[in-house]
Coordinates of C-alpha atoms in Angstrom, one line a residue:
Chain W
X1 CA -4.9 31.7 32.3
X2 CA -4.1 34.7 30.0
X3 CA -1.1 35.8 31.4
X4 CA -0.2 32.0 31.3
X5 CA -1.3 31.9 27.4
X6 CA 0.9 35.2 26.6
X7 CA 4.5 33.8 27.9
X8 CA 3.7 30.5 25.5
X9 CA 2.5 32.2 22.6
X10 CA 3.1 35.6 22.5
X11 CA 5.1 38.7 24.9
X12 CA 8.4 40.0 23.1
X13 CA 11.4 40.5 24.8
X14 CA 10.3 44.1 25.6
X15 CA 7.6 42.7 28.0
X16 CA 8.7 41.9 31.6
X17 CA 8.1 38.7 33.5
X18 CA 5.6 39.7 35.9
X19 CA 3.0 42.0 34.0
X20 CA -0.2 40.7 32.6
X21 CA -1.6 43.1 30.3
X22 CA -5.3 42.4 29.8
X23 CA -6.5 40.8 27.2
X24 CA -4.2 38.3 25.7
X25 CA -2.9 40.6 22.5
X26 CA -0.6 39.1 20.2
X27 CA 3.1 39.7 19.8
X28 CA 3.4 42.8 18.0
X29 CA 1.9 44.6 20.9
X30 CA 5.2 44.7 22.6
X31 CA 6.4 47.2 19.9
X32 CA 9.6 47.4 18.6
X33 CA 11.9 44.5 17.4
X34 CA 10.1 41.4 18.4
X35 CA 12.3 38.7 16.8
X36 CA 12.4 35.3 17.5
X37 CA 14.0 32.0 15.7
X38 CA 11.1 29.8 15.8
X39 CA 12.8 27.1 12.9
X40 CA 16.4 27.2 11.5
X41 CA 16.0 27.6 7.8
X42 CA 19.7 27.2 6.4
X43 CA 21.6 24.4 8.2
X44 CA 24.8 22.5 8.5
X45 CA 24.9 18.8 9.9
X46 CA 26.9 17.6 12.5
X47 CA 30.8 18.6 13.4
X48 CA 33.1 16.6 14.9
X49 CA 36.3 17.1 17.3
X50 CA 38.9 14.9 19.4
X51 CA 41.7 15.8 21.3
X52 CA 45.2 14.2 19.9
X53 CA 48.9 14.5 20.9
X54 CA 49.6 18.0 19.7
X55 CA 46.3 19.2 20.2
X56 CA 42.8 18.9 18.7
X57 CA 41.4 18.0 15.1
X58 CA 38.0 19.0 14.1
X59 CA 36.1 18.1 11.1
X60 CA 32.4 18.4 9.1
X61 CA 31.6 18.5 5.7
X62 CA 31.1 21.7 3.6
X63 CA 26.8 21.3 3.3
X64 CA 24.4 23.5 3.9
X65 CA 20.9 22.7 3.6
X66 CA 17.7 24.9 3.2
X67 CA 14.6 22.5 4.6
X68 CA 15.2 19.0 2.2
X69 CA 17.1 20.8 -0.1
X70 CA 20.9 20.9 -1.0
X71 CA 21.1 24.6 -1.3
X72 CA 25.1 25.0 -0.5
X73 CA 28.1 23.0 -1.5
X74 CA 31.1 24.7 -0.3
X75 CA 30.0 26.3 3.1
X76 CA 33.2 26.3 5.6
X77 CA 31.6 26.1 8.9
X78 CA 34.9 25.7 10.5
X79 CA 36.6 28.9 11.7
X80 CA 39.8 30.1 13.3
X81 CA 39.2 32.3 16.4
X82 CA 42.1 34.4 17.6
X83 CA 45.7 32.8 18.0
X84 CA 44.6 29.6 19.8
X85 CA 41.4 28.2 18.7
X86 CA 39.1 27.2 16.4
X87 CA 35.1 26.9 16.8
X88 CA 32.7 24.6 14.4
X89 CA 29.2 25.0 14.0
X90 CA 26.2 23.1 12.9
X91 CA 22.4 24.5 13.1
X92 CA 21.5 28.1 11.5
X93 CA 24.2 29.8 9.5
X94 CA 23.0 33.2 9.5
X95 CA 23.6 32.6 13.7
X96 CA 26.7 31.6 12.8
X97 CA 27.9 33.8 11.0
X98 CA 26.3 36.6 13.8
X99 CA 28.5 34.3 16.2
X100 CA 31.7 35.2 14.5
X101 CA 30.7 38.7 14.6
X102 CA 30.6 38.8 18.1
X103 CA 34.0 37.0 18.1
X104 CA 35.7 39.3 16.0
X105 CA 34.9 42.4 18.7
X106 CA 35.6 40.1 21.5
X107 CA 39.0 39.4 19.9
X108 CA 39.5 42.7 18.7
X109 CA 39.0 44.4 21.9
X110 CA 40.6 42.0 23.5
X111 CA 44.0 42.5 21.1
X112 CA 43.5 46.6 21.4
X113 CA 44.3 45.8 25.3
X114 CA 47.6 45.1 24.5
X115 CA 48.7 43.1 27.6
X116 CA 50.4 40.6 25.9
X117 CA 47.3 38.1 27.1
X118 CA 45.0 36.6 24.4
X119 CA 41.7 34.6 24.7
X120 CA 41.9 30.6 24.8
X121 CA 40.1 28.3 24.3
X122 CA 38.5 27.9 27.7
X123 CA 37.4 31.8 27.9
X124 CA 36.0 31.4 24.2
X125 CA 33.3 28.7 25.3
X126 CA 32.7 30.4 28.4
X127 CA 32.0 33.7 26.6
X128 CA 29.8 31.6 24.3
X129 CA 27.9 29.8 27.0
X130 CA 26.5 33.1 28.4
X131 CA 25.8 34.1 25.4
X132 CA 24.0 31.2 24.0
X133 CA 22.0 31.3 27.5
X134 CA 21.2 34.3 27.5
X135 CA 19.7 34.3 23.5
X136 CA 17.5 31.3 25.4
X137 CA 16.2 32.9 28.1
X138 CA 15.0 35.4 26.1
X139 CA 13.0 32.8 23.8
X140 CA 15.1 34.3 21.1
X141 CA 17.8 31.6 20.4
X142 CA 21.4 31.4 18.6
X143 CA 19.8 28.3 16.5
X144 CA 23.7 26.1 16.7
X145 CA 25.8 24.0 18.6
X146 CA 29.2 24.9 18.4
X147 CA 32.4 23.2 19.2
X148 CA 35.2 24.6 20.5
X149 CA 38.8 23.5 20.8
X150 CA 42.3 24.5 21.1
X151 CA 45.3 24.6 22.7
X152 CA 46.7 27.0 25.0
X153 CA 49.7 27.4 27.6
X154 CA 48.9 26.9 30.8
X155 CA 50.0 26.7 34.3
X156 CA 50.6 23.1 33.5
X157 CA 52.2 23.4 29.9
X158 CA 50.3 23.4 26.9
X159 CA 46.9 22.4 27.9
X160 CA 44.4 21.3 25.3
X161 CA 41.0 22.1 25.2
X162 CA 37.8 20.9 23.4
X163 CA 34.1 21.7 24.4
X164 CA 30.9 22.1 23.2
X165 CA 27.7 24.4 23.9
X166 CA 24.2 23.7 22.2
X167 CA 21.2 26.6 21.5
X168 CA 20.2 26.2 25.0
X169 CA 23.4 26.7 26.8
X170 CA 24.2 22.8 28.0
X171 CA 27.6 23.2 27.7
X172 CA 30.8 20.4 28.8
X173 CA 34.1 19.6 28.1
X174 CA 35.6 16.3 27.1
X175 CA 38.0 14.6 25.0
X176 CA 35.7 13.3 21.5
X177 CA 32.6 15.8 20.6
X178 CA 30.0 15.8 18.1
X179 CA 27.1 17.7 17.5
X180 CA 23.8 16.5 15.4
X181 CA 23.5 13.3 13.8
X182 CA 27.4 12.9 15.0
X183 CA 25.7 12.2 18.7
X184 CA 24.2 8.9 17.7
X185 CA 26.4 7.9 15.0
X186 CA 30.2 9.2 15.6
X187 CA 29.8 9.3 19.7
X188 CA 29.7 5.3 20.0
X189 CA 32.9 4.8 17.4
X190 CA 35.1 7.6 19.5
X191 CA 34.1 5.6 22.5
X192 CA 35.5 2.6 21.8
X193 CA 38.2 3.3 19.7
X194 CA 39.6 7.0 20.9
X195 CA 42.8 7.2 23.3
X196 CA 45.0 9.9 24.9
X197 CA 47.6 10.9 22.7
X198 CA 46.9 9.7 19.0
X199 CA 49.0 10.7 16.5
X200 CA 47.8 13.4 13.9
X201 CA 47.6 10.2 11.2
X202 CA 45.7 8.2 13.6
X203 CA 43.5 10.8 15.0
X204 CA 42.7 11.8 10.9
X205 CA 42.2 7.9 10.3
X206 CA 39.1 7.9 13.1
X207 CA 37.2 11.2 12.0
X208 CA 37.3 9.7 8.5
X209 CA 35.9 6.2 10.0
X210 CA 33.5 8.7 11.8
X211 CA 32.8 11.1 8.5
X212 CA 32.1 7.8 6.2
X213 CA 29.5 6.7 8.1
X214 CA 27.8 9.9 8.7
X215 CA 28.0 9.8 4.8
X216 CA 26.4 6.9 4.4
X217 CA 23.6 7.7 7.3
X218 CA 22.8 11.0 7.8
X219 CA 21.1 12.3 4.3
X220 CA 22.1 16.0 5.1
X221 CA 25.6 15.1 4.6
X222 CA 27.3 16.0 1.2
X223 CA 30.7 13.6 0.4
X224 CA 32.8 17.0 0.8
X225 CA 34.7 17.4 4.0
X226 CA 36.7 19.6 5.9
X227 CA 39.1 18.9 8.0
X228 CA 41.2 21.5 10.9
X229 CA 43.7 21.1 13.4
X230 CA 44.5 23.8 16.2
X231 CA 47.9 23.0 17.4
X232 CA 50.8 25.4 19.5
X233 CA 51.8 26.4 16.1
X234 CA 48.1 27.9 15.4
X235 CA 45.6 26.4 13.5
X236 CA 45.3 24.8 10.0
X237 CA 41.7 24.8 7.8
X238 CA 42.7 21.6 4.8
X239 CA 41.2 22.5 2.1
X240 CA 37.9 20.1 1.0
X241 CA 38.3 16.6 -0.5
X242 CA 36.2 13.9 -0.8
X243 CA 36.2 10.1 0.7
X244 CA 35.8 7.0 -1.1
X245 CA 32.6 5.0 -1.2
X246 CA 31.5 1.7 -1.4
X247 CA 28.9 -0.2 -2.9
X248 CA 29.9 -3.1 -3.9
X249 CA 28.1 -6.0 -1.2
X250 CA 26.8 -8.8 -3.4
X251 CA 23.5 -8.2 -1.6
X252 CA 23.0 -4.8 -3.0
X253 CA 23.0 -6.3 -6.5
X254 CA 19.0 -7.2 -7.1
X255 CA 17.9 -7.4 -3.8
X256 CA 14.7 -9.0 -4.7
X257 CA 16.2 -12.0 -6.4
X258 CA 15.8 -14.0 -3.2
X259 CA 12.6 -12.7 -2.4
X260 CA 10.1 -11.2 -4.5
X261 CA 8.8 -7.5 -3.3
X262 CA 11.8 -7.1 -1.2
X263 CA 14.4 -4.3 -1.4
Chain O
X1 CA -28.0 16.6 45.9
X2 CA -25.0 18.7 46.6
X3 CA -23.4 20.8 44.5
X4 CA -22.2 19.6 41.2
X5 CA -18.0 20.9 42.1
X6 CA -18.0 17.5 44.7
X7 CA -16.1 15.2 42.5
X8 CA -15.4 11.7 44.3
X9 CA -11.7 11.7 45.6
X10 CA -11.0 8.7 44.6
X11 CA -12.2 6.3 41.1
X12 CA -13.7 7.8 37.7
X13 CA -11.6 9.7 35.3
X14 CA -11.0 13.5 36.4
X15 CA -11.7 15.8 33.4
X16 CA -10.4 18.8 35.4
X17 CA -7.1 19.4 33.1
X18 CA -8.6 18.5 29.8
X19 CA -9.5 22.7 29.4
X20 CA -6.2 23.4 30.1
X21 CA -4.5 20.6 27.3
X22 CA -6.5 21.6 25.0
X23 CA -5.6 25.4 25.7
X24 CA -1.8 24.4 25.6
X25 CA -2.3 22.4 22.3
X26 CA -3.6 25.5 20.2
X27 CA -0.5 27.6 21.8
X28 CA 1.8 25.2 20.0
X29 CA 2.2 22.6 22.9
X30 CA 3.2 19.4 20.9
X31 CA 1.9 16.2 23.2
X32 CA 4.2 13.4 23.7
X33 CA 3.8 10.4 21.4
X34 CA 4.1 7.1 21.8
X35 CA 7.6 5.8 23.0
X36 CA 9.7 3.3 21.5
X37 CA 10.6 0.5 23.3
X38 CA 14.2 0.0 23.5
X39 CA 16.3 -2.4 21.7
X40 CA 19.4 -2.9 20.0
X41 CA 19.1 -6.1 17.4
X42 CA 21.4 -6.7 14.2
X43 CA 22.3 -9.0 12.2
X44 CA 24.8 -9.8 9.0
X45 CA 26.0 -12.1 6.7
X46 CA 28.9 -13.7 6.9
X47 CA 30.9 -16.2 4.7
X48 CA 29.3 -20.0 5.8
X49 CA 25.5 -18.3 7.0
X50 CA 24.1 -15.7 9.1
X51 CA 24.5 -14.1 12.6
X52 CA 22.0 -12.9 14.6
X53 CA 22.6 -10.7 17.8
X54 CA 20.3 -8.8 20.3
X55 CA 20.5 -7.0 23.6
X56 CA 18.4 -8.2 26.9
X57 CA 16.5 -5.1 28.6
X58 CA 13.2 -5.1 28.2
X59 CA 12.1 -1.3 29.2
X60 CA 8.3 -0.2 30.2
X61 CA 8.8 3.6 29.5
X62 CA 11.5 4.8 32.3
X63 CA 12.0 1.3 34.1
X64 CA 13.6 -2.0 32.8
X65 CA 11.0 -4.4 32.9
X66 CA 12.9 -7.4 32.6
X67 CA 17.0 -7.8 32.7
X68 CA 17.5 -11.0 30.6
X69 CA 14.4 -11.3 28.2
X70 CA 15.3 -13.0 25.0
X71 CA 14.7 -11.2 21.8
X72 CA 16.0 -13.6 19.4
X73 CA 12.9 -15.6 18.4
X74 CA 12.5 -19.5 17.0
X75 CA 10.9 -19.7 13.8
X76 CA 12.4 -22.6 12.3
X77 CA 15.1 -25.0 13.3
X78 CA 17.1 -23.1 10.3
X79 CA 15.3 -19.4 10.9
X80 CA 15.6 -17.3 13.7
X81 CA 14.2 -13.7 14.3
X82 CA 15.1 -10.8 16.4
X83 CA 12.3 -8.6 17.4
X84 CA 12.5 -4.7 18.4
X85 CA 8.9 -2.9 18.9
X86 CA 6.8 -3.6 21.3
X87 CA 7.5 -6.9 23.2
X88 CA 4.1 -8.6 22.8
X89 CA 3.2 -7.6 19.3
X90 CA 6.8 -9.3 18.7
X91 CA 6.2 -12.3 20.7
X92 CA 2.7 -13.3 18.9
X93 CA 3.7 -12.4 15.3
X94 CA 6.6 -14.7 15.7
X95 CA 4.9 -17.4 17.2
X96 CA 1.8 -17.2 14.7
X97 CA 4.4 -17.0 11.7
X98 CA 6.5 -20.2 13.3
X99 CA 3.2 -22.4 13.5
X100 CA 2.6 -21.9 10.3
X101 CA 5.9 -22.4 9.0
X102 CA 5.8 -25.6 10.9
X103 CA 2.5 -26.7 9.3
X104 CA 3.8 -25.9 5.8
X105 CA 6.9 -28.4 6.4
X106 CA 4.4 -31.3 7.4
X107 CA 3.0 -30.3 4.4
X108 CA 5.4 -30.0 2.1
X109 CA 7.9 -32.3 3.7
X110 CA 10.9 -29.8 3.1
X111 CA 13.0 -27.5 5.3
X112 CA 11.5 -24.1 5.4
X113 CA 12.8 -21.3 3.3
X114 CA 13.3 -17.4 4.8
X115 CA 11.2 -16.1 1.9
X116 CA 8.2 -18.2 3.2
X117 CA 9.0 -16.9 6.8
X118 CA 9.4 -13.0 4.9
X119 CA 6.3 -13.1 2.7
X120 CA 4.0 -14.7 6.0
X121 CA 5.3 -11.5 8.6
X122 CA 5.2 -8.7 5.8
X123 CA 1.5 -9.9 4.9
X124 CA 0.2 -10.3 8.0
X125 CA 2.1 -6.8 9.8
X126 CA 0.6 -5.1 6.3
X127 CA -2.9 -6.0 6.8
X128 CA -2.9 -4.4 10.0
X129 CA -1.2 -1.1 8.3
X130 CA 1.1 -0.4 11.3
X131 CA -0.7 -1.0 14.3
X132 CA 0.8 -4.6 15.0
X133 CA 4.6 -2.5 16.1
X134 CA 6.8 -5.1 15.1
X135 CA 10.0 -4.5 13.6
X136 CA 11.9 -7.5 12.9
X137 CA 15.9 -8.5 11.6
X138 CA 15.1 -12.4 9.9
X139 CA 17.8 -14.3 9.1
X140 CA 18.7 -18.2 8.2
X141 CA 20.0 -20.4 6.0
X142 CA 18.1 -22.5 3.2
X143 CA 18.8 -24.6 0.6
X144 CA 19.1 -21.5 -1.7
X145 CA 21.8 -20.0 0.6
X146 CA 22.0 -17.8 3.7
X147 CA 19.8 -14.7 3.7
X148 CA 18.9 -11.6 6.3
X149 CA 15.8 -9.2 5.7
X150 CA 14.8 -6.7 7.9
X151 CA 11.0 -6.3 8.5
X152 CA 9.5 -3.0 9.0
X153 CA 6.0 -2.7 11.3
X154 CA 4.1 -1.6 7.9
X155 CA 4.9 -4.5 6.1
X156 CA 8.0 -3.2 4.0
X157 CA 11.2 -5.2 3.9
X158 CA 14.5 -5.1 2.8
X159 CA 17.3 -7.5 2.3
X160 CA 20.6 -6.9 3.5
X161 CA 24.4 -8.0 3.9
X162 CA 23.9 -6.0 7.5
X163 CA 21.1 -4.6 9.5
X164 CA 20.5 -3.0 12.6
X165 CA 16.9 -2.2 14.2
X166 CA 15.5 -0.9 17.5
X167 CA 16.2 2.4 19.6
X168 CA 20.2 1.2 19.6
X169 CA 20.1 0.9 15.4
X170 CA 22.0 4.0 15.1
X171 CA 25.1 3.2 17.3
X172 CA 24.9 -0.6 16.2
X173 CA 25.1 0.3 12.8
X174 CA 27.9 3.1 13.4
X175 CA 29.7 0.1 13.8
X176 CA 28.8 -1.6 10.9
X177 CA 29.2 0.5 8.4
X178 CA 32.8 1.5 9.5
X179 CA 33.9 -2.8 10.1
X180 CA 32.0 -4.6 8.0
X181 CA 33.4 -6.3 5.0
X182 CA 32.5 -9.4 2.6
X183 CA 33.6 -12.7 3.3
X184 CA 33.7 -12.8 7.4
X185 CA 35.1 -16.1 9.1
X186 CA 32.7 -17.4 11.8
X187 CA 34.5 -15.7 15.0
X188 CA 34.9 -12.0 13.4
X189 CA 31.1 -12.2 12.2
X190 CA 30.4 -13.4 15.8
X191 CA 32.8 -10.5 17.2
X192 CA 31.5 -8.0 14.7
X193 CA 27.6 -8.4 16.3
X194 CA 29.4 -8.2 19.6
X195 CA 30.8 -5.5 19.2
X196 CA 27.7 -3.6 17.3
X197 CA 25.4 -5.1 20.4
X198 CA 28.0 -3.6 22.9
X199 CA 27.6 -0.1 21.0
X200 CA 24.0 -0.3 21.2
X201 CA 24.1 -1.5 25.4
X202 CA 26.4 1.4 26.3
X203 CA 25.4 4.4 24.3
X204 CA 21.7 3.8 24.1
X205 CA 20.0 4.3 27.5
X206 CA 16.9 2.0 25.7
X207 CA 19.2 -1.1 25.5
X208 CA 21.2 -2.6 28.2
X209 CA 22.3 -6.0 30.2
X210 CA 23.8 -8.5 28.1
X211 CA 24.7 -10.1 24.7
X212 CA 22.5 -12.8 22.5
X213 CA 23.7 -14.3 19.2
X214 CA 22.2 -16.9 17.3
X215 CA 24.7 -18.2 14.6
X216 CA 22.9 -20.2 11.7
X217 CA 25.0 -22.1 9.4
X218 CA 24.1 -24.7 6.5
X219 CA 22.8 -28.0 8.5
X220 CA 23.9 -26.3 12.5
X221 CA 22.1 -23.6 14.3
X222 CA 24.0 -22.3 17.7
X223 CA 22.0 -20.1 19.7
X224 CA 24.5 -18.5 22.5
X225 CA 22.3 -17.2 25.0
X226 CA 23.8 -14.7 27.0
X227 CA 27.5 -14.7 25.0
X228 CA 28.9 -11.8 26.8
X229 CA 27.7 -10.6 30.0
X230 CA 29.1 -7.1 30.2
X231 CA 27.2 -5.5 32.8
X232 CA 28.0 -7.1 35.6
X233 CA 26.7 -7.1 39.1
X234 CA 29.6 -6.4 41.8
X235 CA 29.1 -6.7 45.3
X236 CA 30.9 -4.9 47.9
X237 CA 31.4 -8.2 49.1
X238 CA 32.4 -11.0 46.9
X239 CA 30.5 -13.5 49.4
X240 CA 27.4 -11.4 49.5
X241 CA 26.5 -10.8 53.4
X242 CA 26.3 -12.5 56.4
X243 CA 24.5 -12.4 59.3
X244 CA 25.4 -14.5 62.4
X245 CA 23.4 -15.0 65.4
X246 CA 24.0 -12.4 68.3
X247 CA 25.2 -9.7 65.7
X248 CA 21.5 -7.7 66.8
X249 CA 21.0 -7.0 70.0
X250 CA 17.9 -8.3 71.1
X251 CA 15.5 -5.8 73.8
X252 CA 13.0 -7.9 74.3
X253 CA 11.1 -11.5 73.8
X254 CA 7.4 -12.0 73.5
X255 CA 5.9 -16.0 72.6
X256 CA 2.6 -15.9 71.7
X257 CA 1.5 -20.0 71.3
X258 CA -1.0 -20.5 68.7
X259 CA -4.0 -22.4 69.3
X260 CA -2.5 -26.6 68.9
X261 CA -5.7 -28.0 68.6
X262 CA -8.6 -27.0 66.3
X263 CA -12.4 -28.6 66.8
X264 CA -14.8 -28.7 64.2
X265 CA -18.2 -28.6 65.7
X266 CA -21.4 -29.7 63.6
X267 CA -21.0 -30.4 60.1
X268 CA -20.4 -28.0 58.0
X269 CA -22.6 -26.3 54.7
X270 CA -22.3 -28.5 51.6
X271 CA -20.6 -26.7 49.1
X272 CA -23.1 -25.3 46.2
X273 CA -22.6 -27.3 43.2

C-alpha cells in the first residue's frame, strides 16, 4: 500500500522503481532537483499543418495564454529547425522554448560533423519522440505537442514530411495535423476537403477556412496568425496578419425578439 | 458462526475496494464522470424555413445500442426537435412538451408557435436544475416566420441562424461556420446538414450510421428518414450465403419420436381465483 501511495504521489526521479523506503515521506525526501510539470501555466492553442505540392504549410496564431488570461500577443510559436524543417508548438512555452534548445545542439553538433549530411525532418521527430518519452516516463513531462514537417531529398526525390508527437510520446505521421482544439475542429474540414498536391494558394485558402473557425470557437485563440511554409528552397515564417470576421446573420441582431429570455 | 472474512461469492455489494478508492482519491486520482451519450444533431436556417438533421447510433457507454434510432422528435405538425443527452430523458421531455402543445391548439384553435414549444422545455428542464440531461436543437416554422433555438439541459436557450449539439457538435459545427451563409436554397440547406451530419458520423466515434433531416417549410413538413445511408453493410457475398443440402457431411442419425398421444387422467385442480 505505501510503496503503492509513493509512485502516485510522491518519489523524485532520484528514487528507483523497486525500493520502498518506509514510511511514505513526501517528495522532497529524494533530495536534489525534484521537478515535475504538474499544470502548464503559459500556453499556446492549437497549430496546424498539411502537406501541399512543394512541400508543407504550417500555421497557428501568435497567442499565448497564462490560465483565462491573454497574457501574450505576438508569441511566434513557429520555428525553423536546421536547413529542412520547421517544428510548431502548442502547450507550455517555457518547454518550448527548452525544446529549441535541445535543437540548436542537436543541430549544431550535427553541422560541426561536417559530412555534408544534415538532419530532416524524419530524424527531427524521431529525436523528439525519445525525448518527449523519456520526459514522461520520468513523470516529469515536456508539457506540448509539436508538429513537425519538412521536406527533404530522398532516395525517392524530394520526399515531404509532416508529423506530430504529443507530451506523452504518441507520435504519427500523416498528410493534415493539428494539435489542441485543432483535433475536433480543423481535423474533420482537412478530411473532407484536403488532396495530394494542392497548390500553395489552395493549401493557404484551407488553413484560413481551418484558422476562422478556430477563431470563432476556441476562446484561446487571438485573430493574429502565422503562417510558414518549408519548401526545397528552405523555409518561410509570413509575418502576422489578421482574417476577416463576420457577424452580420440577421439572427444575431436581438436574439430575444422572437422569444422572450432567449439569447 | 464462522469467521467474519467469509464474504458470499456471489450477491450483496463487495466493499473490499472502497479502502483502496478512497486512498487513490486523496493521491490525486480523479474518478470518471458521467459519460455523454453520443450524438451529432444540427440544425439552420435557410431562406423558405428550417432544416433539421441528426445522426442514428444510439451508444450505452462503449457499445451502440441501437443502429437506426430516430432523434428527430414530433412536436407539432409545424415543430420538430432533435434531441442529444440521454435518450430517455429526451424521449419523455419531448413527448410531455408535444401533449401539451397539442392541448393548447384545441384550445386555442391556432397552429402552434416554437416560442410556446421553447418556453414549455426551458421551464420544465429548469425546474429540475440539470438533472433531466436533455439538450435539444428546436426548430419550425409559424406564422411569425421560421425559427431554430437550441436548448441547454439547465434550462438556458439560445436562438440561432445555425446550431450544432451532442458529442459530434464540434466537427458538425467546423462545418458550419466555414459554409454557412444567409439566404440558402432548399437543396444546399439540405446538403449543408448533410454534410455537417457526415462530419459528426465520421470523426466522432459517439455518432455513427446514418443521416436524418426533417425540412420544415411554411404550410409542408418533410421528414427524410434515413436521407443518406453512408455506412453501409458489404457482404463478401452480394447474395449473402447459401447453404445446399449435402454440403455437411453427415456421421451419424439418431430419431427419437416424441410421445403422439397425451392422456389426461382425473380432472385436474381448479385454478385459484
Amino acid at each position: 500500500m505505501d510503496g503503492f501511495s509513493k509512485s502516485i504521489g510522491g518519489g523524485g526521479p532520484n528514487v528507483p522503481a523497486g525500493s520502498h523506503p518506509a514510511g511514505g515521506s513526501q517528495a522532497a525526501a529524494g533530495g536534489g532537483a525534484t521537478q515535475r510539470t504538474q499544470y502548464p501555466y503559459v500556453t499556446g492553442t492549437s497549430v496546424i499543418a498539411l502537406k501541399y505540392k512543394d512541400g508543407v504549410i504550417m500555421a497557428c496564431d501568435t497567442g499565448a495564454s497564462y490560465g483565462s488570461t491573454l497574457r501574450y500577443k505576438s508569441v511566434e510559436r513557429i520555428k525553423a529547425v536546421g536547413k529542412h524543417s520547421i517544428i510548431g508548438a502548442s502547450g507550455e512555452y517555457s518547454d518550448f522554448q527548452e525544446i529549441l534548445r535541445y535543437l540548436d545542439e542537436l543541430t549544431l553538433s550535427d553541422h560541426m560533423w561536417d559530412d555534408g549530411n544534415s538532419l530532416g525532418p524524419k530524424e527531427i521527430h524521431s529525436y523528439l519522440t525519445r525525448v518527449m518519452y523519456n520526459r514522461r516516463n520520468k513523470f516529469d513531462p515536456l508539457w506540448n505537442s509539436l508538429v513537425i514537417g519538412g521536406v527533404k531529398k530522398g532516395p525517392k526525390g524530394d520526399e515531404k514530411y509532416l508529423g506530430m508527437v504529443n507530451m506523452i510520446g504518441t507520435h504519427f505521421e500523416e498528410n493534415h495535423v493539428a494539435t489542441g482544439f485543432g483535433n475536433h475542429l480543423a481535423i474533420p474540414i482537412l478530411r473532407a476537403e484536403w488532396h495530394e498536391d494542392m497548390t500553395f494558394e489552395e493549401a493557404v485558402k484551407l488553413v484560413e477556412k481551418c484558422l476562422l473557425v478556430l477563431l470563432y470557437r476556441d476562446r484561446s485563440s487571438i485573430n493574429k496568425f502565422q503562417i510558414a511554409k518549408i519548401t526545397t528552397e528552405g523555409s518561410t515564417i509570413y509575418p502576422p496578419y489578421s482574417l476577416k470576421t463576420y457577424w452580420g446573420f440577421t439572427h444575431f441582431e436581438n436574439p430575444a425578439q422572437g422569444a422572450v429570455g432567449s439569447w | 458462526m464462522t469467521g467474519s472474512m467469509d464474504l458470499p461469492a456471489k450477491g450483496g455489494f463487495s466493499f473490499d475496494l472502497c479502502r483502496r478508492n478512497n486512498m487513490l482519491e486523496k493521491n490525486g486520482l480523479k474518478l470518471p464522470g458521467f459519460r455523454k451519450t453520443g450524438t451529432t444533431i444540427v440544425g439552420l436556417v435557410f431562406q423558405d424555413g428550417v432544416v433539421l438533421g441528426a445522426d442514428t447510433r444510439a451508444t450505452e457507454g462503449p457499445i451502440v445500442a441501437d443502429k437506426n434510432c430516430e432523434k428527430i422528435h414530433f412536436m407539432a405538425p409545424n415543430i420538430y426537435c432533435c434531441g442529444a443527452g440521454t435518450a430517455a430523458d429526451t424521449e419523455a421531455v419531448t413527448d410531455m412538451v408535444s401533449s401539451q402543445l397539442q392541448l393548447h391548439r384545441y384550445a386555442t384553435g391556432h397552429e402552434s408557435r416554437v416560442v410556446t414549444a421553447l418556453t414549455l422545455l426551458k421551464s420544465h428542464l429548469f425546474r429540475y436544475q440539470g438533472h433531466v440531461s436533455a439538450a435539444l436543437v428546436l426548430g419550425g416554422v409559424d406564422c411569425t416566420g421560421p425559427h431554430l433555438h437550441t436548448v441547454y439541459p439547465h434550462g438556458s436557450t439560445d436562438t440561432l441562424p445555425f446550431a450544432t449539439m451532442g458529442s459530434g457538435s464540434l466537427a458538425a459545427m467546423s462545418v458550419f461556420e466555414s459554409k454557412y451563409k444567409e439566404g440558402l436554397t432548399r437543396e444546399e440547406g439540405i446538403q449543408l446538414v448533410s454534410d455537417a451530419i457526415c462530419a459528426g458520423i465520421f470523426n466522432d466515434l459517439g455518432s455513427g450510421s446514418n443521416v436524418d433531416v426533417c425540412v420544415i417549410t411554411k404550410g409542408k413538413t418533410e421528414y427524410l428518414r434515413n436521407h443518406q445511408l453512408p455506412n453501409p453493410r458489404t457482404y463478401a457475398s452480394s447474395k449473402g450465403y447459401s447453404f445446399t443440402k449435402g454440403q455437411t457431411e453427415v456421421l451419424s442419425t439418431k430419431i427419437t419420436p416424441l410421445k403422439q398421444k397425451v392422456e389426461v387422467t382425473g380432472g385436474g385442480d381448479a385454478m385459484e381465483e
